[in-house]
JSON list of C-alpha atoms in Angstrom, two decimals:
[
{"chain": "A", "resi": 290, "resn": "GLN", "atom": "CA", "xyz": [-84.94, 40.97, 14.32]},
{"chain": "A", "resi": 291, "resn": "GLN", "atom": "CA", "xyz": [-81.54, 42.47, 13.74]},
{"chain": "A", "resi": 292, "resn": "GLN", "atom": "CA", "xyz": [-80.86, 44.76, 16.65]},
{"chain": "A", "resi": 293, "resn": "VAL", "atom": "CA", "xyz": [-77.64, 46.28, 15.30]},
{"chain": "A", "resi": 294, "resn": "LYS", "atom": "CA", "xyz": [-77.46, 47.24, 11.62]},
{"chain": "A", "resi": 295, "resn": "GLN", "atom": "CA", "xyz": [-74.03, 47.85, 10.13]},
{"chain": "A", "resi": 296, "resn": "SER", "atom": "CA", "xyz": [-73.05, 49.42, 6.83]},
{"chain": "A", "resi": 297, "resn": "PRO", "atom": "CA", "xyz": [-71.40, 49.23, 4.41]},
{"chain": "A", "resi": 298, "resn": "GLN", "atom": "CA", "xyz": [-70.88, 45.50, 3.98]},
{"chain": "A", "resi": 299, "resn": "SER", "atom": "CA", "xyz": [-67.56, 46.16, 2.24]},
{"chain": "A", "resi": 300, "resn": "LEU", "atom": "CA", "xyz": [-65.38, 49.21, 1.83]},
{"chain": "A", "resi": 301, "resn": "ILE", "atom": "CA", "xyz": [-62.32, 50.05, -0.22]},
{"chain": "A", "resi": 302, "resn": "VAL", "atom": "CA", "xyz": [-60.22, 53.05, 0.84]},
{"chain": "A", "resi": 303, "resn": "GLN", "atom": "CA", "xyz": [-56.97, 54.40, -0.49]},
{"chain": "A", "resi": 304, "resn": "LYS", "atom": "CA", "xyz": [-53.97, 54.43, 1.82]},
{"chain": "A", "resi": 305, "resn": "GLY", "atom": "CA", "xyz": [-53.98, 57.60, 3.89]},
{"chain": "A", "resi": 306, "resn": "GLY", "atom": "CA", "xyz": [-57.72, 58.11, 3.51]},
{"chain": "A", "resi": 307, "resn": "ILE", "atom": "CA", "xyz": [-60.48, 58.01, 6.12]},
{"chain": "A", "resi": 308, "resn": "SER", "atom": "CA", "xyz": [-62.49, 54.82, 6.57]},
{"chain": "A", "resi": 309, "resn": "ILE", "atom": "CA", "xyz": [-66.01, 55.32, 7.93]},
{"chain": "A", "resi": 310, "resn": "ILE", "atom": "CA", "xyz": [-68.28, 52.53, 9.12]},
{"chain": "A", "resi": 311, "resn": "ASN", "atom": "CA", "xyz": [-71.76, 53.13, 10.47]},
{"chain": "A", "resi": 312, "resn": "CYS", "atom": "CA", "xyz": [-74.05, 51.29, 12.85]},
{"chain": "A", "resi": 313, "resn": "ALA", "atom": "CA", "xyz": [-77.58, 51.80, 14.07]},
{"chain": "A", "resi": 314, "resn": "TYR", "atom": "CA", "xyz": [-79.26, 50.11, 17.00]},
{"chain": "A", "resi": 315, "resn": "GLU", "atom": "CA", "xyz": [-82.84, 49.59, 18.08]},
{"chain": "A", "resi": 316, "resn": "ASN", "atom": "CA", "xyz": [-82.70, 48.60, 21.74]},
{"chain": "A", "resi": 317, "resn": "THR", "atom": "CA", "xyz": [-82.63, 51.75, 23.88]},
{"chain": "A", "resi": 318, "resn": "ALA", "atom": "CA", "xyz": [-81.41, 49.68, 26.84]},
{"chain": "A", "resi": 319, "resn": "PHE", "atom": "CA", "xyz": [-78.01, 49.29, 25.17]},
{"chain": "A", "resi": 320, "resn": "ASP", "atom": "CA", "xyz": [-75.42, 51.37, 27.00]},
{"chain": "A", "resi": 321, "resn": "TYR", "atom": "CA", "xyz": [-72.10, 50.10, 25.75]},
{"chain": "A", "resi": 322, "resn": "PHE", "atom": "CA", "xyz": [-70.94, 50.25, 22.15]},
{"chain": "A", "resi": 323, "resn": "PRO", "atom": "CA", "xyz": [-67.59, 48.64, 21.22]},
{"chain": "A", "resi": 324, "resn": "TRP", "atom": "CA", "xyz": [-65.89, 48.15, 17.89]},
{"chain": "A", "resi": 325, "resn": "TYR", "atom": "CA", "xyz": [-63.90, 45.03, 17.15]},
{"chain": "A", "resi": 326, "resn": "GLN", "atom": "CA", "xyz": [-61.32, 44.23, 14.48]},
{"chain": "A", "resi": 327, "resn": "GLN", "atom": "CA", "xyz": [-61.03, 40.67, 13.23]},
{"chain": "A", "resi": 328, "resn": "PHE", "atom": "CA", "xyz": [-58.43, 39.11, 10.96]},
{"chain": "A", "resi": 329, "resn": "PRO", "atom": "CA", "xyz": [-59.19, 35.83, 9.13]},
{"chain": "A", "resi": 330, "resn": "GLY", "atom": "CA", "xyz": [-59.05, 32.84, 11.44]},
{"chain": "A", "resi": 331, "resn": "LYS", "atom": "CA", "xyz": [-58.56, 34.97, 14.55]},
{"chain": "A", "resi": 332, "resn": "GLY", "atom": "CA", "xyz": [-60.75, 36.09, 17.40]},
{"chain": "A", "resi": 333, "resn": "PRO", "atom": "CA", "xyz": [-62.01, 39.68, 17.41]},
{"chain": "A", "resi": 334, "resn": "ALA", "atom": "CA", "xyz": [-59.88, 42.31, 19.14]},
{"chain": "A", "resi": 335, "resn": "LEU", "atom": "CA", "xyz": [-61.37, 45.26, 20.98]},
{"chain": "A", "resi": 336, "resn": "LEU", "atom": "CA", "xyz": [-60.47, 48.50, 19.21]},
{"chain": "A", "resi": 337, "resn": "ILE", "atom": "CA", "xyz": [-62.39, 51.21, 20.99]},
{"chain": "A", "resi": 338, "resn": "ALA", "atom": "CA", "xyz": [-65.67, 51.54, 22.88]},
{"chain": "A", "resi": 339, "resn": "ILE", "atom": "CA", "xyz": [-68.04, 54.28, 23.99]},
{"chain": "A", "resi": 340, "resn": "ARG", "atom": "CA", "xyz": [-70.78, 54.83, 26.54]},
{"chain": "A", "resi": 341, "resn": "PRO", "atom": "CA", "xyz": [-73.86, 56.98, 25.76]},
{"chain": "A", "resi": 342, "resn": "ASP", "atom": "CA", "xyz": [-72.79, 59.80, 28.09]},
{"chain": "A", "resi": 343, "resn": "VAL", "atom": "CA", "xyz": [-70.26, 61.10, 25.54]},
{"chain": "A", "resi": 344, "resn": "SER", "atom": "CA", "xyz": [-70.68, 61.94, 21.86]},
{"chain": "A", "resi": 345, "resn": "GLU", "atom": "CA", "xyz": [-67.16, 61.20, 20.71]},
{"chain": "A", "resi": 346, "resn": "LYS", "atom": "CA", "xyz": [-64.14, 59.20, 21.79]},
{"chain": "A", "resi": 347, "resn": "LYS", "atom": "CA", "xyz": [-60.75, 59.18, 20.14]},
{"chain": "A", "resi": 348, "resn": "GLU", "atom": "CA", "xyz": [-57.89, 56.73, 20.58]},
{"chain": "A", "resi": 349, "resn": "GLY", "atom": "CA", "xyz": [-55.01, 57.22, 18.21]},
{"chain": "A", "resi": 350, "resn": "ARG", "atom": "CA", "xyz": [-56.28, 56.95, 14.64]},
{"chain": "A", "resi": 351, "resn": "PHE", "atom": "CA", "xyz": [-59.63, 55.54, 15.74]},
{"chain": "A", "resi": 352, "resn": "THR", "atom": "CA", "xyz": [-62.63, 57.71, 16.64]},
{"chain": "A", "resi": 353, "resn": "ILE", "atom": "CA", "xyz": [-66.15, 56.73, 17.63]},
{"chain": "A", "resi": 354, "resn": "SER", "atom": "CA", "xyz": [-68.94, 59.23, 17.04]},
{"chain": "A", "resi": 355, "resn": "PHE", "atom": "CA", "xyz": [-72.15, 58.57, 18.94]},
{"chain": "A", "resi": 356, "resn": "ASN", "atom": "CA", "xyz": [-75.62, 60.07, 18.35]},
{"chain": "A", "resi": 357, "resn": "LYS", "atom": "CA", "xyz": [-77.96, 58.94, 21.10]},
{"chain": "A", "resi": 358, "resn": "SER", "atom": "CA", "xyz": [-81.10, 60.58, 19.70]},
{"chain": "A", "resi": 359, "resn": "ALA", "atom": "CA", "xyz": [-80.59, 58.96, 16.31]},
{"chain": "A", "resi": 360, "resn": "LYS", "atom": "CA", "xyz": [-79.45, 55.68, 17.89]},
{"chain": "A", "resi": 361, "resn": "GLN", "atom": "CA", "xyz": [-76.42, 55.63, 15.64]},
{"chain": "A", "resi": 362, "resn": "PHE", "atom": "CA", "xyz": [-72.69, 55.34, 16.09]},
{"chain": "A", "resi": 363, "resn": "SER", "atom": "CA", "xyz": [-69.79, 55.24, 13.70]},
{"chain": "A", "resi": 364, "resn": "LEU", "atom": "CA", "xyz": [-66.12, 54.33, 13.52]},
{"chain": "A", "resi": 365, "resn": "HIS", "atom": "CA", "xyz": [-63.65, 56.61, 11.76]},
{"chain": "A", "resi": 366, "resn": "ILE", "atom": "CA", "xyz": [-60.19, 55.33, 10.92]},
{"chain": "A", "resi": 367, "resn": "MET", "atom": "CA", "xyz": [-57.89, 58.21, 10.06]},
{"chain": "A", "resi": 368, "resn": "ASP", "atom": "CA", "xyz": [-54.82, 57.84, 7.84]},
{"chain": "A", "resi": 369, "resn": "SER", "atom": "CA", "xyz": [-55.92, 54.30, 6.90]},
{"chain": "A", "resi": 370, "resn": "GLN", "atom": "CA", "xyz": [-53.06, 51.86, 6.32]},
{"chain": "A", "resi": 371, "resn": "PRO", "atom": "CA", "xyz": [-52.88, 48.52, 4.47]},
{"chain": "A", "resi": 372, "resn": "GLY", "atom": "CA", "xyz": [-52.45, 46.82, 7.86]},
{"chain": "A", "resi": 373, "resn": "ASP", "atom": "CA", "xyz": [-55.93, 48.05, 8.78]},
{"chain": "A", "resi": 374, "resn": "SER", "atom": "CA", "xyz": [-57.41, 45.73, 6.15]},
{"chain": "A", "resi": 375, "resn": "ALA", "atom": "CA", "xyz": [-59.67, 43.44, 8.18]},
{"chain": "A", "resi": 376, "resn": "THR", "atom": "CA", "xyz": [-63.30, 42.87, 9.09]},
{"chain": "A", "resi": 377, "resn": "TYR", "atom": "CA", "xyz": [-64.75, 45.35, 11.54]},
{"chain": "A", "resi": 378, "resn": "PHE", "atom": "CA", "xyz": [-67.74, 44.64, 13.77]},
{"chain": "A", "resi": 379, "resn": "CYS", "atom": "CA", "xyz": [-69.77, 47.06, 15.79]},
{"chain": "A", "resi": 380, "resn": "ALA", "atom": "CA", "xyz": [-71.56, 45.67, 18.80]},
{"chain": "A", "resi": 381, "resn": "ALA", "atom": "CA", "xyz": [-73.80, 46.70, 21.65]},
{"chain": "A", "resi": 382, "resn": "SER", "atom": "CA", "xyz": [-74.68, 45.45, 25.09]},
{"chain": "A", "resi": 383, "resn": "GLN", "atom": "CA", "xyz": [-76.34, 46.58, 28.27]},
{"chain": "A", "resi": 384, "resn": "HIS", "atom": "CA", "xyz": [-75.23, 46.63, 31.84]},
{"chain": "A", "resi": 385, "resn": "LEU", "atom": "CA", "xyz": [-77.03, 44.15, 34.04]},
{"chain": "A", "resi": 386, "resn": "GLN", "atom": "CA", "xyz": [-78.85, 45.39, 37.15]},
{"chain": "A", "resi": 387, "resn": "GLY", "atom": "CA", "xyz": [-76.88, 43.06, 39.37]},
{"chain": "A", "resi": 388, "resn": "GLY", "atom": "CA", "xyz": [-73.59, 44.26, 37.89]},
{"chain": "A", "resi": 389, "resn": "GLY", "atom": "CA", "xyz": [-71.49, 43.06, 34.99]},
{"chain": "A", "resi": 390, "resn": "ALA", "atom": "CA", "xyz": [-72.14, 43.07, 31.27]},
{"chain": "A", "resi": 391, "resn": "ASP", "atom": "CA", "xyz": [-74.63, 41.23, 29.13]},
{"chain": "A", "resi": 392, "resn": "GLY", "atom": "CA", "xyz": [-73.63, 39.37, 25.99]},
{"chain": "A", "resi": 393, "resn": "LEU", "atom": "CA", "xyz": [-72.80, 41.41, 22.91]},
{"chain": "A", "resi": 394, "resn": "THR", "atom": "CA", "xyz": [-75.11, 41.85, 19.92]},
{"chain": "A", "resi": 395, "resn": "PHE", "atom": "CA", "xyz": [-72.95, 42.23, 16.83]},
{"chain": "A", "resi": 396, "resn": "GLY", "atom": "CA", "xyz": [-73.52, 43.96, 13.52]},
{"chain": "A", "resi": 397, "resn": "LYS", "atom": "CA", "xyz": [-72.97, 41.88, 10.39]},
{"chain": "A", "resi": 398, "resn": "GLY", "atom": "CA", "xyz": [-69.47, 43.25, 9.82]},
{"chain": "A", "resi": 399, "resn": "THR", "atom": "CA", "xyz": [-67.65, 45.41, 7.28]},
{"chain": "A", "resi": 400, "resn": "HIS", "atom": "CA", "xyz": [-64.87, 43.99, 5.15]},
{"chain": "A", "resi": 401, "resn": "LEU", "atom": "CA", "xyz": [-62.37, 46.84, 4.83]},
{"chain": "A", "resi": 402, "resn": "ILE", "atom": "CA", "xyz": [-59.64, 46.88, 2.20]},
{"chain": "A", "resi": 403, "resn": "ILE", "atom": "CA", "xyz": [-56.99, 49.59, 2.23]},
{"chain": "A", "resi": 404, "resn": "GLN", "atom": "CA", "xyz": [-55.34, 49.91, -1.15]},
{"chain": "A", "resi": 405, "resn": "PRO", "atom": "CA", "xyz": [-51.65, 50.88, -1.12]},
{"chain": "B", "resi": 277, "resn": "GLY", "atom": "CA", "xyz": [-53.16, 42.30, 30.16]},
{"chain": "B", "resi": 278, "resn": "ALA", "atom": "CA", "xyz": [-56.63, 40.78, 29.59]},
{"chain": "B", "resi": 279, "resn": "VAL", "atom": "CA", "xyz": [-55.48, 37.73, 27.69]},
{"chain": "B", "resi": 280, "resn": "VAL", "atom": "CA", "xyz": [-57.87, 34.91, 26.90]},
{"chain": "B", "resi": 281, "resn": "SER", "atom": "CA", "xyz": [-56.74, 31.58, 25.48]},
{"chain": "B", "resi": 282, "resn": "GLN", "atom": "CA", "xyz": [-58.65, 28.73, 23.88]},
{"chain": "B", "resi": 283, "resn": "HIS", "atom": "CA", "xyz": [-57.72, 25.11, 23.36]},
{"chain": "B", "resi": 284, "resn": "PRO", "atom": "CA", "xyz": [-57.64, 23.51, 20.93]},
{"chain": "B", "resi": 285, "resn": "SER", "atom": "CA", "xyz": [-57.25, 26.06, 18.14]},
{"chain": "B", "resi": 286, "resn": "TRP", "atom": "CA", "xyz": [-58.74, 23.61, 15.69]},
{"chain": "B", "resi": 287, "resn": "VAL", "atom": "CA", "xyz": [-60.28, 20.14, 15.90]},
{"chain": "B", "resi": 288, "resn": "ILE", "atom": "CA", "xyz": [-61.68, 17.63, 13.44]},
{"chain": "B", "resi": 289, "resn": "CYS", "atom": "CA", "xyz": [-64.06, 15.00, 14.75]},
{"chain": "B", "resi": 290, "resn": "LYS", "atom": "CA", "xyz": [-66.36, 12.34, 13.39]},
{"chain": "B", "resi": 291, "resn": "SER", "atom": "CA", "xyz": [-70.11, 12.77, 13.36]},
{"chain": "B", "resi": 292, "resn": "GLY", "atom": "CA", "xyz": [-71.68, 11.51, 16.59]},
{"chain": "B", "resi": 293, "resn": "THR", "atom": "CA", "xyz": [-68.68, 12.14, 18.82]},
{"chain": "B", "resi": 294, "resn": "SER", "atom": "CA", "xyz": [-68.27, 14.85, 21.47]},
{"chain": "B", "resi": 295, "resn": "VAL", "atom": "CA", "xyz": [-65.72, 17.63, 21.55]},
{"chain": "B", "resi": 296, "resn": "LYS", "atom": "CA", "xyz": [-64.61, 19.78, 24.49]},
{"chain": "B", "resi": 297, "resn": "ILE", "atom": "CA", "xyz": [-63.27, 23.30, 24.02]},
{"chain": "B", "resi": 298, "resn": "GLU", "atom": "CA", "xyz": [-61.50, 25.13, 26.85]},
{"chain": "B", "resi": 299, "resn": "CYS", "atom": "CA", "xyz": [-61.47, 28.88, 27.45]},
{"chain": "B", "resi": 300, "resn": "ARG", "atom": "CA", "xyz": [-59.08, 30.37, 29.97]},
{"chain": "B", "resi": 301, "resn": "SER", "atom": "CA", "xyz": [-58.51, 33.90, 31.22]},
{"chain": "B", "resi": 302, "resn": "LEU", "atom": "CA", "xyz": [-54.76, 34.04, 31.78]},
{"chain": "B", "resi": 303, "resn": "ASP", "atom": "CA", "xyz": [-54.21, 37.23, 33.74]},
{"chain": "B", "resi": 304, "resn": "PHE", "atom": "CA", "xyz": [-57.52, 38.14, 35.32]},
{"chain": "B", "resi": 305, "resn": "GLN", "atom": "CA", "xyz": [-60.45, 36.53, 37.04]},
{"chain": "B", "resi": 306, "resn": "ALA", "atom": "CA", "xyz": [-63.42, 36.20, 34.72]},
{"chain": "B", "resi": 307, "resn": "THR", "atom": "CA", "xyz": [-66.65, 36.44, 36.64]},
{"chain": "B", "resi": 308, "resn": "THR", "atom": "CA", "xyz": [-68.55, 36.02, 33.38]},
{"chain": "B", "resi": 309, "resn": "MET", "atom": "CA", "xyz": [-67.66, 34.12, 30.25]},
{"chain": "B", "resi": 310, "resn": "PHE", "atom": "CA", "xyz": [-69.53, 34.13, 26.98]},
{"chain": "B", "resi": 311, "resn": "TRP", "atom": "CA", "xyz": [-69.58, 31.66, 24.10]},
{"chain": "B", "resi": 312, "resn": "TYR", "atom": "CA", "xyz": [-70.15, 32.79, 20.53]},
{"chain": "B", "resi": 313, "resn": "ARG", "atom": "CA", "xyz": [-70.40, 30.94, 17.23]},
{"chain": "B", "resi": 314, "resn": "GLN", "atom": "CA", "xyz": [-69.33, 32.35, 13.89]},
{"chain": "B", "resi": 315, "resn": "PHE", "atom": "CA", "xyz": [-70.10, 30.72, 10.55]},
{"chain": "B", "resi": 316, "resn": "PRO", "atom": "CA", "xyz": [-67.87, 31.57, 7.55]},
{"chain": "B", "resi": 317, "resn": "LYS", "atom": "CA", "xyz": [-68.14, 35.19, 6.44]},
{"chain": "B", "resi": 318, "resn": "GLN", "atom": "CA", "xyz": [-70.83, 35.85, 9.03]},
{"chain": "B", "resi": 319, "resn": "SER", "atom": "CA", "xyz": [-71.08, 37.71, 12.28]},
{"chain": "B", "resi": 320, "resn": "LEU", "atom": "CA", "xyz": [-70.68, 36.41, 15.81]},
{"chain": "B", "resi": 321, "resn": "MET", "atom": "CA", "xyz": [-73.80, 35.06, 17.47]},
{"chain": "B", "resi": 322, "resn": "LEU", "atom": "CA", "xyz": [-74.05, 34.75, 21.24]},
{"chain": "B", "resi": 323, "resn": "MET", "atom": "CA", "xyz": [-74.74, 31.18, 22.30]},
{"chain": "B", "resi": 324, "resn": "ALA", "atom": "CA", "xyz": [-74.64, 31.35, 26.07]},
{"chain": "B", "resi": 325, "resn": "THR", "atom": "CA", "xyz": [-73.49, 33.24, 29.11]},
{"chain": "B", "resi": 326, "resn": "SER", "atom": "CA", "xyz": [-71.89, 31.55, 32.09]},
{"chain": "B", "resi": 327, "resn": "ASN", "atom": "CA", "xyz": [-71.07, 32.85, 35.54]},
{"chain": "B", "resi": 328, "resn": "GLU", "atom": "CA", "xyz": [-68.64, 31.05, 37.79]},
{"chain": "B", "resi": 329, "resn": "GLY", "atom": "CA", "xyz": [-70.39, 28.43, 39.85]},
{"chain": "B", "resi": 330, "resn": "SER", "atom": "CA", "xyz": [-73.78, 28.92, 38.19]},
{"chain": "B", "resi": 331, "resn": "LYS", "atom": "CA", "xyz": [-75.67, 27.24, 35.39]},
{"chain": "B", "resi": 332, "resn": "ALA", "atom": "CA", "xyz": [-75.19, 28.79, 31.98]},
{"chain": "B", "resi": 333, "resn": "THR", "atom": "CA", "xyz": [-77.90, 30.90, 30.38]},
{"chain": "B", "resi": 334, "resn": "TYR", "atom": "CA", "xyz": [-78.54, 29.92, 26.78]},
{"chain": "B", "resi": 335, "resn": "GLU", "atom": "CA", "xyz": [-79.81, 32.13, 23.98]},
{"chain": "B", "resi": 336, "resn": "GLN", "atom": "CA", "xyz": [-83.04, 31.26, 22.26]},
{"chain": "B", "resi": 337, "resn": "GLY", "atom": "CA", "xyz": [-82.57, 28.48, 19.75]},
{"chain": "B", "resi": 338, "resn": "VAL", "atom": "CA", "xyz": [-79.37, 27.09, 21.32]},
{"chain": "B", "resi": 339, "resn": "GLU", "atom": "CA", "xyz": [-79.82, 23.55, 22.63]},
{"chain": "B", "resi": 340, "resn": "LYS", "atom": "CA", "xyz": [-78.49, 23.36, 26.16]},
{"chain": "B", "resi": 341, "resn": "ASP", "atom": "CA", "xyz": [-78.27, 19.56, 26.06]},
{"chain": "B", "resi": 342, "resn": "LYS", "atom": "CA", "xyz": [-76.14, 19.72, 22.94]},
{"chain": "B", "resi": 343, "resn": "PHE", "atom": "CA", "xyz": [-73.83, 22.53, 23.97]},
{"chain": "B", "resi": 344, "resn": "LEU", "atom": "CA", "xyz": [-72.79, 21.82, 27.55]},
{"chain": "B", "resi": 345, "resn": "ILE", "atom": "CA", "xyz": [-71.11, 24.69, 29.32]},
{"chain": "B", "resi": 346, "resn": "ASN", "atom": "CA", "xyz": [-69.21, 24.49, 32.58]},
{"chain": "B", "resi": 347, "resn": "HIS", "atom": "CA", "xyz": [-67.67, 27.46, 34.37]},
{"chain": "B", "resi": 348, "resn": "ALA", "atom": "CA", "xyz": [-65.97, 25.70, 37.25]},
{"chain": "B", "resi": 349, "resn": "SER", "atom": "CA", "xyz": [-63.51, 28.44, 38.22]},
{"chain": "B", "resi": 350, "resn": "LEU", "atom": "CA", "xyz": [-62.87, 32.12, 37.69]},
{"chain": "B", "resi": 351, "resn": "THR", "atom": "CA", "xyz": [-60.33, 31.35, 34.98]},
{"chain": "B", "resi": 352, "resn": "LEU", "atom": "CA", "xyz": [-61.81, 28.39, 33.11]},
{"chain": "B", "resi": 353, "resn": "SER", "atom": "CA", "xyz": [-64.96, 27.70, 31.13]},
{"chain": "B", "resi": 354, "resn": "THR", "atom": "CA", "xyz": [-65.53, 24.71, 28.89]},
{"chain": "B", "resi": 355, "resn": "LEU", "atom": "CA", "xyz": [-67.92, 24.12, 25.99]},
{"chain": "B", "resi": 356, "resn": "THR", "atom": "CA", "xyz": [-68.69, 20.54, 25.08]},
{"chain": "B", "resi": 357, "resn": "VAL", "atom": "CA", "xyz": [-70.40, 19.88, 21.77]},
{"chain": "B", "resi": 358, "resn": "THR", "atom": "CA", "xyz": [-72.18, 16.56, 22.26]},
{"chain": "B", "resi": 359, "resn": "SER", "atom": "CA", "xyz": [-73.07, 14.19, 19.42]},
{"chain": "B", "resi": 360, "resn": "ALA", "atom": "CA", "xyz": [-71.58, 16.59, 16.90]},
{"chain": "B", "resi": 361, "resn": "HIS", "atom": "CA", "xyz": [-72.97, 16.74, 13.36]},
{"chain": "B", "resi": 362, "resn": "PRO", "atom": "CA", "xyz": [-71.58, 18.42, 10.23]},
{"chain": "B", "resi": 363, "resn": "GLU", "atom": "CA", "xyz": [-73.93, 21.38, 10.73]},
{"chain": "B", "resi": 364, "resn": "ASP", "atom": "CA", "xyz": [-72.12, 22.08, 14.03]},
{"chain": "B", "resi": 365, "resn": "SER", "atom": "CA", "xyz": [-68.95, 22.85, 12.07]},
{"chain": "B", "resi": 366, "resn": "SER", "atom": "CA", "xyz": [-68.14, 26.44, 12.91]},
{"chain": "B", "resi": 367, "resn": "PHE", "atom": "CA", "xyz": [-65.73, 28.84, 14.58]},
{"chain": "B", "resi": 368, "resn": "TYR", "atom": "CA", "xyz": [-66.39, 28.88, 18.33]},
{"chain": "B", "resi": 369, "resn": "ILE", "atom": "CA", "xyz": [-65.10, 31.90, 20.22]},
{"chain": "B", "resi": 370, "resn": "CYS", "atom": "CA", "xyz": [-65.23, 32.62, 23.93]},
{"chain": "B", "resi": 371, "resn": "SER", "atom": "CA", "xyz": [-64.92, 35.94, 25.68]},
{"chain": "B", "resi": 372, "resn": "ALA", "atom": "CA", "xyz": [-64.39, 36.88, 29.29]},
{"chain": "B", "resi": 373, "resn": "ALA", "atom": "CA", "xyz": [-65.36, 39.85, 31.43]},
{"chain": "B", "resi": 374, "resn": "HIS", "atom": "CA", "xyz": [-64.30, 40.68, 34.95]},
{"chain": "B", "resi": 375, "resn": "GLY", "atom": "CA", "xyz": [-66.13, 42.34, 37.77]},
{"chain": "B", "resi": 376, "resn": "ALA", "atom": "CA", "xyz": [-68.58, 45.08, 36.94]},
{"chain": "B", "resi": 377, "resn": "GLY", "atom": "CA", "xyz": [-66.75, 46.03, 33.75]},
{"chain": "B", "resi": 378, "resn": "TYR", "atom": "CA", "xyz": [-68.33, 46.19, 30.34]},
{"chain": "B", "resi": 379, "resn": "GLU", "atom": "CA", "xyz": [-65.31, 45.08, 28.35]},
{"chain": "B", "resi": 380, "resn": "GLN", "atom": "CA", "xyz": [-65.21, 41.58, 26.91]},
{"chain": "B", "resi": 381, "resn": "TYR", "atom": "CA", "xyz": [-61.89, 40.11, 25.86]},
{"chain": "B", "resi": 382, "resn": "PHE", "atom": "CA", "xyz": [-62.03, 37.44, 23.20]},
{"chain": "B", "resi": 383, "resn": "GLY", "atom": "CA", "xyz": [-60.06, 34.26, 22.79]},
{"chain": "B", "resi": 384, "resn": "PRO", "atom": "CA", "xyz": [-58.46, 33.29, 19.48]},
{"chain": "B", "resi": 385, "resn": "GLY", "atom": "CA", "xyz": [-61.27, 30.92, 18.59]},
{"chain": "B", "resi": 386, "resn": "THR", "atom": "CA", "xyz": [-61.56, 27.19, 17.90]},
{"chain": "B", "resi": 387, "resn": "ARG", "atom": "CA", "xyz": [-62.30, 25.90, 14.43]},
{"chain": "B", "resi": 388, "resn": "LEU", "atom": "CA", "xyz": [-64.49, 22.78, 14.67]},
{"chain": "B", "resi": 389, "resn": "THR", "atom": "CA", "xyz": [-64.95, 20.57, 11.63]},
{"chain": "B", "resi": 390, "resn": "VAL", "atom": "CA", "xyz": [-67.30, 17.60, 11.91]},
{"chain": "B", "resi": 391, "resn": "THR", "atom": "CA", "xyz": [-66.90, 14.95, 9.20]}
]
C-alpha cells in the first residue's frame, strides 16, 4: 500500500516558469510533510517542510501548499532555473507520542528538467 | 549546521562477505538515526530506526540478522550488511534527527556493489 502518491513522474519546465509537483497521502496520523531535492549519486537535501496547522509556507522560490481536508500537498518552484533540475521527493511522517519523529514515507519522486 | 556524514561513500565487496557503513552527525547530537535503501531510479525505503543505546526497530520485510544496526553514541550509527549478495547492491542512506524535532538530515549515501 503506497501511503504517499506523487505526481507527475517527470516534468519539463521552461526556464523562468513555475514547476508544480503534487502529493497525496492516506494516513491521517501524518503531521509533518517535507520536500527533498536529490541530485544523482547524492543524498536528499531538505528543501522545505510544513505542518498541518498552516495551509501555505514559502521559503524563497519554494512554496508548499497544504490541503488537510483533501489530504494533499504540493510544491511550487517559482522562476525555475536549470540548476533546479533534479529529482524531488515528497514525504510524510508522524510525531511519536514519546517525542521525536518517526521514519519518513516517501513518494516515488519527480524527475524535473528545467530547459534553458 | 545539521551535517551528516557517511563512510565509505562507495564500496565493492564479494558475495558472502560483510560490509560496515558508518553514519555520523557532525555538529549535533542525534537521538534518532534512520537507515534507508534506494534502488536505481526508485524512491527511498525506510529500513530501520535506531535510538541511541537501544535496539533498532526494523521495518516489515527487513531482515534484522542481515542488516545489523548499532547506535552506540549520539553521533554514530553503523549498518553492517552481513553475508552480502548481489541483490543487496543498492544506495544506503542514513538520516539523523535530534531531540523532539521533526527534521531529518540526510547523509550523502553509500553505494554498495556486491559482486
